[in-house]
Coordinates of C-alpha atoms in Angstrom, one line a residue:
M1 CA 19.2 118.8 61.4
K2 CA 17.2 115.6 62.1
L3 CA 18.2 112.7 64.3
L4 CA 16.7 109.2 64.5
H5 CA 17.0 107.4 67.9
T6 CA 16.7 103.6 68.1
S7 CA 18.1 100.9 70.4
D8 CA 17.9 97.4 71.6
W9 CA 18.0 95.6 68.3
H10 CA 19.2 92.3 69.9
L11 CA 20.3 91.0 66.5
G12 CA 20.6 87.2 66.7
R13 CA 17.9 86.7 69.3
S14 CA 15.7 83.6 68.8
L15 CA 12.3 82.9 70.2
Y16 CA 12.1 79.4 71.8
G17 CA 14.5 78.0 69.3
R18 CA 13.1 79.9 66.3
K19 CA 15.6 82.1 64.4
R20 CA 14.3 85.6 63.7
Y21 CA 16.8 86.8 61.0
D22 CA 14.0 87.5 58.6
E23 CA 12.4 89.9 61.1
F24 CA 15.7 91.7 61.8
G25 CA 16.4 92.0 58.1
E26 CA 13.0 93.5 57.4
F27 CA 13.4 95.9 60.3
L28 CA 16.8 97.1 59.1
N29 CA 15.5 97.5 55.5
W30 CA 12.6 99.5 56.9
L31 CA 14.9 101.6 59.0
S32 CA 17.2 102.4 56.1
Q33 CA 14.3 103.4 53.9
T34 CA 12.9 105.5 56.7
I35 CA 16.2 107.3 57.0
I36 CA 16.1 108.2 53.4
T37 CA 12.4 109.2 53.4
E38 CA 12.7 111.3 56.5
K39 CA 16.1 112.8 55.4
I40 CA 17.8 111.8 58.6
D41 CA 21.2 113.4 59.2
V42 CA 22.3 111.4 62.3
L43 CA 21.4 107.9 63.5
L44 CA 21.8 107.1 67.2
V45 CA 21.8 103.5 68.3
A46 CA 21.7 103.3 72.1
G47 CA 23.1 99.9 72.9
D48 CA 22.3 96.2 72.8
I49 CA 23.0 95.9 69.1
F50 CA 23.4 92.2 69.4
D51 CA 21.7 89.7 71.8
T52 CA 24.9 88.0 72.9
S53 CA 28.6 88.8 73.3
T54 CA 29.3 86.2 70.6
P55 CA 26.9 87.1 67.8
S56 CA 26.4 84.6 65.0
N57 CA 27.9 85.2 61.5
K58 CA 24.4 86.0 60.2
A59 CA 23.8 88.6 62.9
Q60 CA 27.1 90.3 62.0
E61 CA 26.3 90.2 58.3
L62 CA 23.0 92.0 59.0
Y63 CA 24.8 94.6 61.1
Y64 CA 27.6 95.4 58.6
Q65 CA 25.3 95.3 55.5
F66 CA 23.1 97.9 57.2
L67 CA 26.0 100.2 58.1
C68 CA 27.3 100.0 54.5
K69 CA 23.9 100.9 53.1
I70 CA 23.5 103.8 55.5
A71 CA 27.0 105.1 54.6
N72 CA 25.7 105.6 51.0
S73 CA 22.6 107.4 52.1
C74 CA 21.7 111.0 53.2
C75 CA 22.6 110.0 56.8
R76 CA 25.9 111.7 57.4
H77 CA 26.8 110.1 60.8
V78 CA 25.9 107.0 62.8
V79 CA 26.8 106.8 66.6
I80 CA 26.6 103.5 68.3
I81 CA 27.2 102.7 72.0
G82 CA 27.5 99.4 73.7
G83 CA 24.8 97.9 75.9
N84 CA 24.9 95.3 78.6
H85 CA 24.3 92.5 76.1
D86 CA 27.1 93.6 73.8
S87 CA 30.8 92.6 73.9
P88 CA 32.7 95.9 74.2
T89 CA 35.8 94.5 72.5
F90 CA 33.7 93.0 69.7
L91 CA 32.0 96.3 69.0
N92 CA 35.2 98.3 69.3
A93 CA 37.4 96.0 67.1
P94 CA 36.4 97.5 63.7
K95 CA 35.7 101.1 65.0
D96 CA 38.7 102.6 63.2
L97 CA 37.6 101.1 59.9
L98 CA 33.9 102.1 60.5
R99 CA 35.0 105.7 61.2
V100 CA 35.9 105.9 57.6
L101 CA 32.2 105.4 56.9
N102 CA 31.3 108.1 59.5
V103 CA 30.2 105.4 62.0
H104 CA 31.3 106.2 65.5
V105 CA 31.4 103.3 68.0
V106 CA 31.9 103.5 71.8
G107 CA 31.7 100.0 73.1
A108 CA 32.7 100.6 76.7
M109 CA 33.7 103.4 79.1
T110 CA 36.9 105.0 77.8
E111 CA 40.0 105.8 79.8
Q112 CA 39.6 109.5 79.0
P113 CA 36.1 111.0 79.3
E114 CA 36.8 113.3 76.3
D115 CA 36.9 110.2 74.1
E116 CA 33.2 109.8 74.6
V117 CA 32.5 113.3 73.3
I118 CA 32.0 113.3 69.5
T119 CA 31.6 116.4 67.5
L120 CA 29.7 115.8 64.2
C121 CA 30.0 118.2 61.2
N122 CA 27.5 119.0 58.5
K123 CA 28.2 118.6 54.8
D124 CA 30.1 121.9 54.8
D125 CA 32.4 120.5 57.5
H126 CA 31.0 122.9 60.1
P127 CA 30.2 121.5 63.6
E128 CA 26.5 120.9 64.0
V129 CA 26.0 118.6 67.0
I130 CA 28.0 117.3 70.0
I131 CA 27.3 113.7 71.1
C132 CA 28.1 112.5 74.6
A133 CA 28.3 108.8 73.6
V134 CA 28.2 107.2 77.1
P135 CA 27.9 103.4 76.8
Y136 CA 26.6 101.0 79.4
L137 CA 28.7 101.6 82.5
R138 CA 29.6 98.4 84.2
D139 CA 29.8 98.2 88.0
K140 CA 33.6 97.9 88.0
D141 CA 33.8 101.1 85.8
I142 CA 32.1 103.4 88.3
R143 CA 32.4 101.8 91.8
N144 CA 35.3 100.9 94.0
V145 CA 34.6 97.9 96.2
E146 CA 35.4 98.2 99.9
A147 CA 35.3 95.5 102.6
G148 CA 32.3 95.7 104.8
E149 CA 30.2 98.1 102.8
S150 CA 26.5 97.8 103.1
I151 CA 23.9 97.5 100.3
E152 CA 23.1 101.2 100.9
D153 CA 26.7 102.1 100.5
K154 CA 26.9 100.1 97.3
N155 CA 23.8 101.8 95.9
N156 CA 25.0 105.2 96.7
K157 CA 28.4 104.6 95.0
L158 CA 26.7 103.3 91.9
I159 CA 24.4 106.3 91.6
H160 CA 27.2 108.8 92.4
G161 CA 29.5 107.0 89.9
L162 CA 26.9 107.3 87.1
K163 CA 26.1 110.9 87.9
D164 CA 29.8 111.9 88.1
H165 CA 30.6 110.3 84.8
Y166 CA 27.8 112.0 83.0
A167 CA 28.8 115.3 84.7
Q168 CA 32.4 114.9 83.4
V169 CA 31.5 114.0 79.9
C170 CA 28.8 116.7 79.6
Q171 CA 31.1 119.4 81.0
I172 CA 33.7 118.6 78.3
A173 CA 30.8 118.9 75.7
Q174 CA 29.7 122.2 77.2
T175 CA 33.2 123.6 77.0
Q176 CA 33.4 122.6 73.4
R177 CA 30.1 124.1 72.6
D178 CA 31.1 127.4 74.2
D179 CA 34.1 127.4 71.9
L180 CA 32.2 126.5 68.8
S181 CA 28.9 128.3 69.2
K182 CA 30.0 131.6 67.8
T183 CA 27.4 132.1 65.1
K184 CA 24.9 129.2 65.4
P185 CA 23.9 127.3 68.6
I186 CA 25.1 123.7 68.7
P187 CA 22.9 121.1 70.5
I188 CA 24.4 118.6 73.0
I189 CA 22.9 115.1 72.7
A190 CA 23.6 112.5 75.4
M191 CA 23.3 108.8 75.0
G192 CA 23.1 106.1 77.6
H193 CA 22.2 102.4 78.3
L194 CA 20.8 102.2 81.8
F195 CA 17.7 101.5 84.0
T196 CA 16.0 104.7 85.2
A197 CA 13.7 104.8 88.2
G198 CA 10.0 104.1 87.4
G199 CA 10.9 102.7 84.0
K200 CA 8.2 100.4 82.4
T201 CA 9.0 96.8 81.6
L202 CA 7.0 93.9 80.4
D203 CA 6.8 90.2 81.5
G204 CA 9.2 88.1 79.4
D205 CA 10.9 91.1 77.6
G206 CA 14.3 89.8 78.6
V207 CA 15.4 93.1 80.2
R208 CA 18.0 92.3 82.8
E209 CA 18.6 94.0 86.1
L210 CA 21.9 95.9 85.4
Y211 CA 23.4 95.9 88.9
V212 CA 22.6 92.6 90.6
G213 CA 21.3 93.0 94.1
S214 CA 21.1 96.8 94.0
L215 CA 18.4 99.4 93.8
A216 CA 20.5 101.7 91.7
H217 CA 17.8 103.0 89.4
V218 CA 18.8 106.6 88.6
D219 CA 16.4 109.4 87.8
E220 CA 16.5 112.2 85.4
S221 CA 18.6 114.4 87.7
I222 CA 21.8 112.5 86.7
F223 CA 21.6 114.2 83.3
P224 CA 23.0 117.8 83.3
K225 CA 20.7 120.6 82.2
S226 CA 23.1 121.4 79.3
I227 CA 21.8 118.4 77.5
D228 CA 19.2 119.1 74.8
Y229 CA 18.1 115.5 74.2
V230 CA 18.9 112.2 75.9
A231 CA 18.7 109.0 73.7
L232 CA 18.5 106.0 76.0
G233 CA 18.5 102.2 75.6
H234 CA 17.9 99.1 77.7
L235 CA 14.1 99.3 78.4
H236 CA 12.0 97.8 75.6
V237 CA 9.0 100.0 76.1
P238 CA 9.1 103.5 74.4
Q239 CA 8.8 106.0 77.2
C240 CA 9.9 109.4 78.6
V241 CA 11.9 109.6 81.8
G242 CA 10.4 111.5 84.7
K243 CA 7.9 113.2 82.4
K244 CA 10.8 114.9 80.6
N245 CA 9.9 115.0 76.9
H246 CA 13.5 115.3 75.9
I247 CA 14.8 112.2 77.9
R248 CA 13.5 109.1 76.2
Y249 CA 13.8 105.4 75.6
S250 CA 13.0 104.4 72.0
G251 CA 12.3 100.8 73.0
S252 CA 13.1 97.6 71.0
P253 CA 12.2 97.5 67.3
I254 CA 10.5 94.1 67.4
P255 CA 8.8 92.2 70.3
M256 CA 11.5 90.3 72.2
G257 CA 9.0 88.0 73.7
F258 CA 5.3 87.2 73.9
G259 CA 5.0 89.8 76.7
E260 CA 5.6 92.5 74.1
A261 CA 3.3 91.0 71.5
R262 CA 0.6 93.7 71.7
Q263 CA 3.1 96.6 72.2
E264 CA 3.5 99.2 69.4
K265 CA 7.1 99.5 68.5
K266 CA 8.7 102.9 67.7
V267 CA 11.7 105.0 66.7
I268 CA 12.1 108.6 67.8
I269 CA 12.8 111.4 65.3
V270 CA 14.3 114.6 66.7
D271 CA 14.3 117.7 64.6
F272 CA 16.5 120.6 65.7
E273 CA 15.9 124.1 64.4
D274 CA 18.2 127.1 65.0
T275 CA 17.1 127.5 68.6
L276 CA 18.1 125.3 71.4
N277 CA 15.0 126.0 73.5
K278 CA 13.8 122.5 74.5
D279 CA 10.2 123.6 74.0
N280 CA 10.9 124.2 70.4
I281 CA 12.7 120.9 69.6
Q282 CA 10.3 118.7 67.6
I283 CA 10.3 115.2 69.0
N284 CA 8.1 112.7 67.1
E285 CA 7.5 109.0 67.5
M286 CA 7.3 106.9 64.4
S287 CA 5.6 103.4 64.5
I288 CA 7.5 100.4 63.2
P289 CA 5.5 97.9 61.2
C290 CA 4.9 94.5 62.7
F291 CA 7.1 92.0 60.7
Q292 CA 5.9 88.9 62.5
A293 CA 2.7 88.5 64.5
L294 CA 3.0 87.0 68.0
E295 CA 0.1 86.0 70.2
K296 CA -0.3 84.5 73.6
I297 CA -3.4 82.4 74.2
A298 CA -4.2 81.4 77.8
G299 CA -7.2 79.6 79.2
S300 CA -9.3 76.4 79.1
Q301 CA -9.1 73.9 76.4
D302 CA -12.3 75.2 74.7
K303 CA -11.0 78.8 74.8
I304 CA -7.7 77.8 73.2
Y305 CA -9.4 75.7 70.5
A306 CA -11.8 78.5 69.7
R307 CA -9.0 81.1 69.3
L308 CA -7.1 78.7 67.1
A309 CA -10.1 78.3 64.9
Q310 CA -10.4 82.1 64.5
L311 CA -6.7 82.3 63.5
K312 CA -7.1 79.6 61.0
Q313 CA -10.2 81.3 59.5
A314 CA -8.2 84.5 59.2
D315 CA -5.3 82.7 57.4
S316 CA -2.9 83.9 60.1
S317 CA 0.8 83.2 60.2
A318 CA 1.3 84.1 63.9
W319 CA 3.7 82.5 66.3
L320 CA 1.9 81.4 69.4
E321 CA 2.6 80.9 73.1
I322 CA -0.2 78.7 74.5
E323 CA -0.8 78.3 78.2
Y324 CA -3.4 75.7 79.3
T325 CA -4.9 76.6 82.7
G326 CA -7.8 74.1 82.8
K327 CA -8.3 71.7 85.7
E328 CA -8.0 68.4 83.8
V329 CA -4.6 66.9 83.0
I330 CA -4.2 66.5 79.2
S331 CA -1.3 64.3 78.3
N332 CA -1.5 64.6 74.5
F333 CA -2.1 68.3 74.4
R334 CA 0.8 69.1 72.0
E335 CA -0.2 66.4 69.5
T336 CA -3.8 67.6 69.5
L337 CA -2.7 71.2 68.8
D338 CA -0.4 70.2 66.0
E339 CA -3.2 68.3 64.3
L340 CA -5.5 71.3 64.5
L341 CA -2.8 73.5 62.8
L342 CA -1.9 71.1 60.0
D343 CA -1.6 72.9 56.6
T344 CA -1.5 76.4 58.2
D345 CA 1.4 78.9 58.6
I346 CA 0.7 79.2 62.3
E347 CA 3.6 78.1 64.5
I348 CA 3.4 77.1 68.2
R349 CA 6.6 78.3 69.8
R350 CA 5.8 77.4 73.3
I351 CA 3.2 75.4 75.3
K352 CA 2.8 75.9 79.0
N353 CA 0.7 73.0 80.3
K354 CA 0.5 74.0 83.9
R355 CA -1.5 71.0 85.1
M356 CA 0.9 68.5 83.5
T357 CA 4.0 70.4 84.8
D358 CA 2.6 70.4 88.3
S359 CA 1.7 66.7 88.0
V360 CA 5.2 65.7 86.9
I361 CA 7.0 67.8 89.4
N362 CA 4.8 66.8 92.3
A363 CA 4.7 63.1 91.4
I364 CA 7.1 62.2 94.2
Y365 CA 8.2 65.4 95.9
P366 CA 5.1 67.6 96.5
D367 CA 7.1 70.5 97.9
E368 CA 9.4 70.9 94.8
T369 CA 9.1 73.6 92.3
L370 CA 10.6 73.8 88.8
D371 CA 13.3 76.1 90.0
D372 CA 14.5 73.4 92.3
L373 CA 15.3 71.0 89.5
D374 CA 17.7 70.8 86.5
V375 CA 16.9 69.4 83.1
N376 CA 18.0 65.9 84.1
D377 CA 15.8 65.9 87.2
V378 CA 12.7 66.9 85.2
F379 CA 13.4 64.2 82.7
Q380 CA 13.6 61.6 85.5
R381 CA 10.3 62.8 86.9
C382 CA 8.8 62.4 83.5
L383 CA 10.0 58.8 83.3
E384 CA 8.5 58.1 86.7
R385 CA 5.3 60.0 86.1
F386 CA 4.5 57.9 82.9
D387 CA 5.6 54.6 84.5
V388 CA 8.2 53.9 81.9
P389 CA 9.5 50.4 82.5
E390 CA 12.9 50.1 84.1
E391 CA 14.3 48.0 81.2
E392 CA 13.6 50.9 78.8
R393 CA 14.8 53.7 80.9
D394 CA 18.5 53.3 80.2
I395 CA 18.3 53.5 76.5
I396 CA 15.8 56.4 76.6
T397 CA 18.0 58.3 79.1
Q398 CA 21.1 57.7 76.9
A399 CA 19.3 59.1 73.9
Y400 CA 18.2 62.1 75.9
L401 CA 21.7 62.8 77.2
E402 CA 23.1 62.6 73.7
I403 CA 20.5 65.2 72.5
I404 CA 21.5 67.5 75.5
K405 CA 25.2 67.1 74.7
S406 CA 24.6 67.9 71.0
L407 CA 22.7 71.1 71.9
N408 CA 25.4 72.3 74.3
E409 CA 28.2 71.6 71.8
D410 CA 26.6 73.3 68.8
D411 CA 28.8 76.0 67.2
V412 CA 26.7 79.2 68.0
N413 CA 28.4 81.1 65.3
A414 CA 27.6 78.6 62.6
E415 CA 24.4 79.2 60.6

C-alpha cells in the first residue's frame, strides 16, 4: 500500500495582487499524474486546502475537478482535514456527497472522537489502514478559559488539550486495529495541522502563529507510539519533527511568497509492506516542479539593473520582488524599472524602496514607523512629501478614496 502526503495548497492565494490559478492548476495536474505513475492507493491532504474561509469560484472549481479526476484513478481513497485557513463548515458541507467518491473530509474537531477515525479498505473490501484524521484544533476546542489564569496556565492547557485529543483518537484506532489485525498487520496513520516545537519557517511564507500570545508549540511526544506515520500540515518547509523520520511536514506545493522562492517543494510517498516495523517503512520525498519562477533582488541600483539584464538575456518569465537599499532617494524608480523590462515576460510584483519609504514617513514625524500609519495616513504623507498644491489635493484625495472603496467592495468570489 502506498500513500502520498501533501498539505497547504492554499488554493486561491494571490501574490501582491497577481492571481495564481495557472500555478495551482499545473500543480494539481502534476499531482494527479504522479498518483497514477506512482500507483498511489491513498492521498492524504493535511489542511489549508484553501487560502481563505471564503474561497473564490475558481479555487473551488480547481478543488472539485481534481477530486473527480482522482476518483477515477488508481487512488482508492482521499482523506482531507481542515487547516487554520479553512472554513470547517465550508469543507464539511459536501462531505456526504464526496464520500460516494471515497473522499473523506474532517473539517473540524468532531463531537465524538471516533468520528475522526477512518478505516480504509482495499479493493477486496478488506481493512488495510486506519487513519486518525485530526483536523486543526482551535483554542476553544481544547481549552476551557478560566478567570485569572496565567500565560503559563494557558500554554499548559493547550498542550494537554492537544495531547489528550490525540491520545483519545489513537486509542480508538488501536482498539480497532487489535480487532482487525487477525491475519495481516494494519498501520495507523495520524494526520494533523499544528505547529511543532523547533519547526522551520521562512520569512514571508504566511505561516500564522496558531494560538495567539502562546508558546504552545508541541513536540513529537504528543503522538502516541502506536502511530506508524504522522502526516502534518501548517509549516511550508518539508521537514521531520524531532528527528523522527515517520513524523513529517510535506510543506506547501508552490512558494507562497518570495521568502520561499529558492526552496525545493516536495510531496511525501510512504510505502507500507507487510511489516509495521517503522524502520522498514519506505518514506521517500518527491520534488515538485517549479511552475512559476520567483526571485527576490535586493541591493544598490547598479546591482538591481545588472541582475535584470541577466534575466532579460536568459529570456526569463520570473516574478520579482525588488528591494532598493541604496543611499540615494530615487523618486522614479518604478518607471525606470518598467522601461527596462518592456517587451519581456518578467513581472515586478513588489518594489520595496526603503529610502523613499523612510523619506515619506519621516517627512513630518521622524519617530513614526509604517506600522503606526494606515493607508490614508501614508497617502497624506505622500501628498506632503511631494509638495502637491493644496488646490489639487481634494480631487486627488477623492479619486484615491474611490479606488480604496472599490477595492474593499469587490466581490471576492467573482472571477
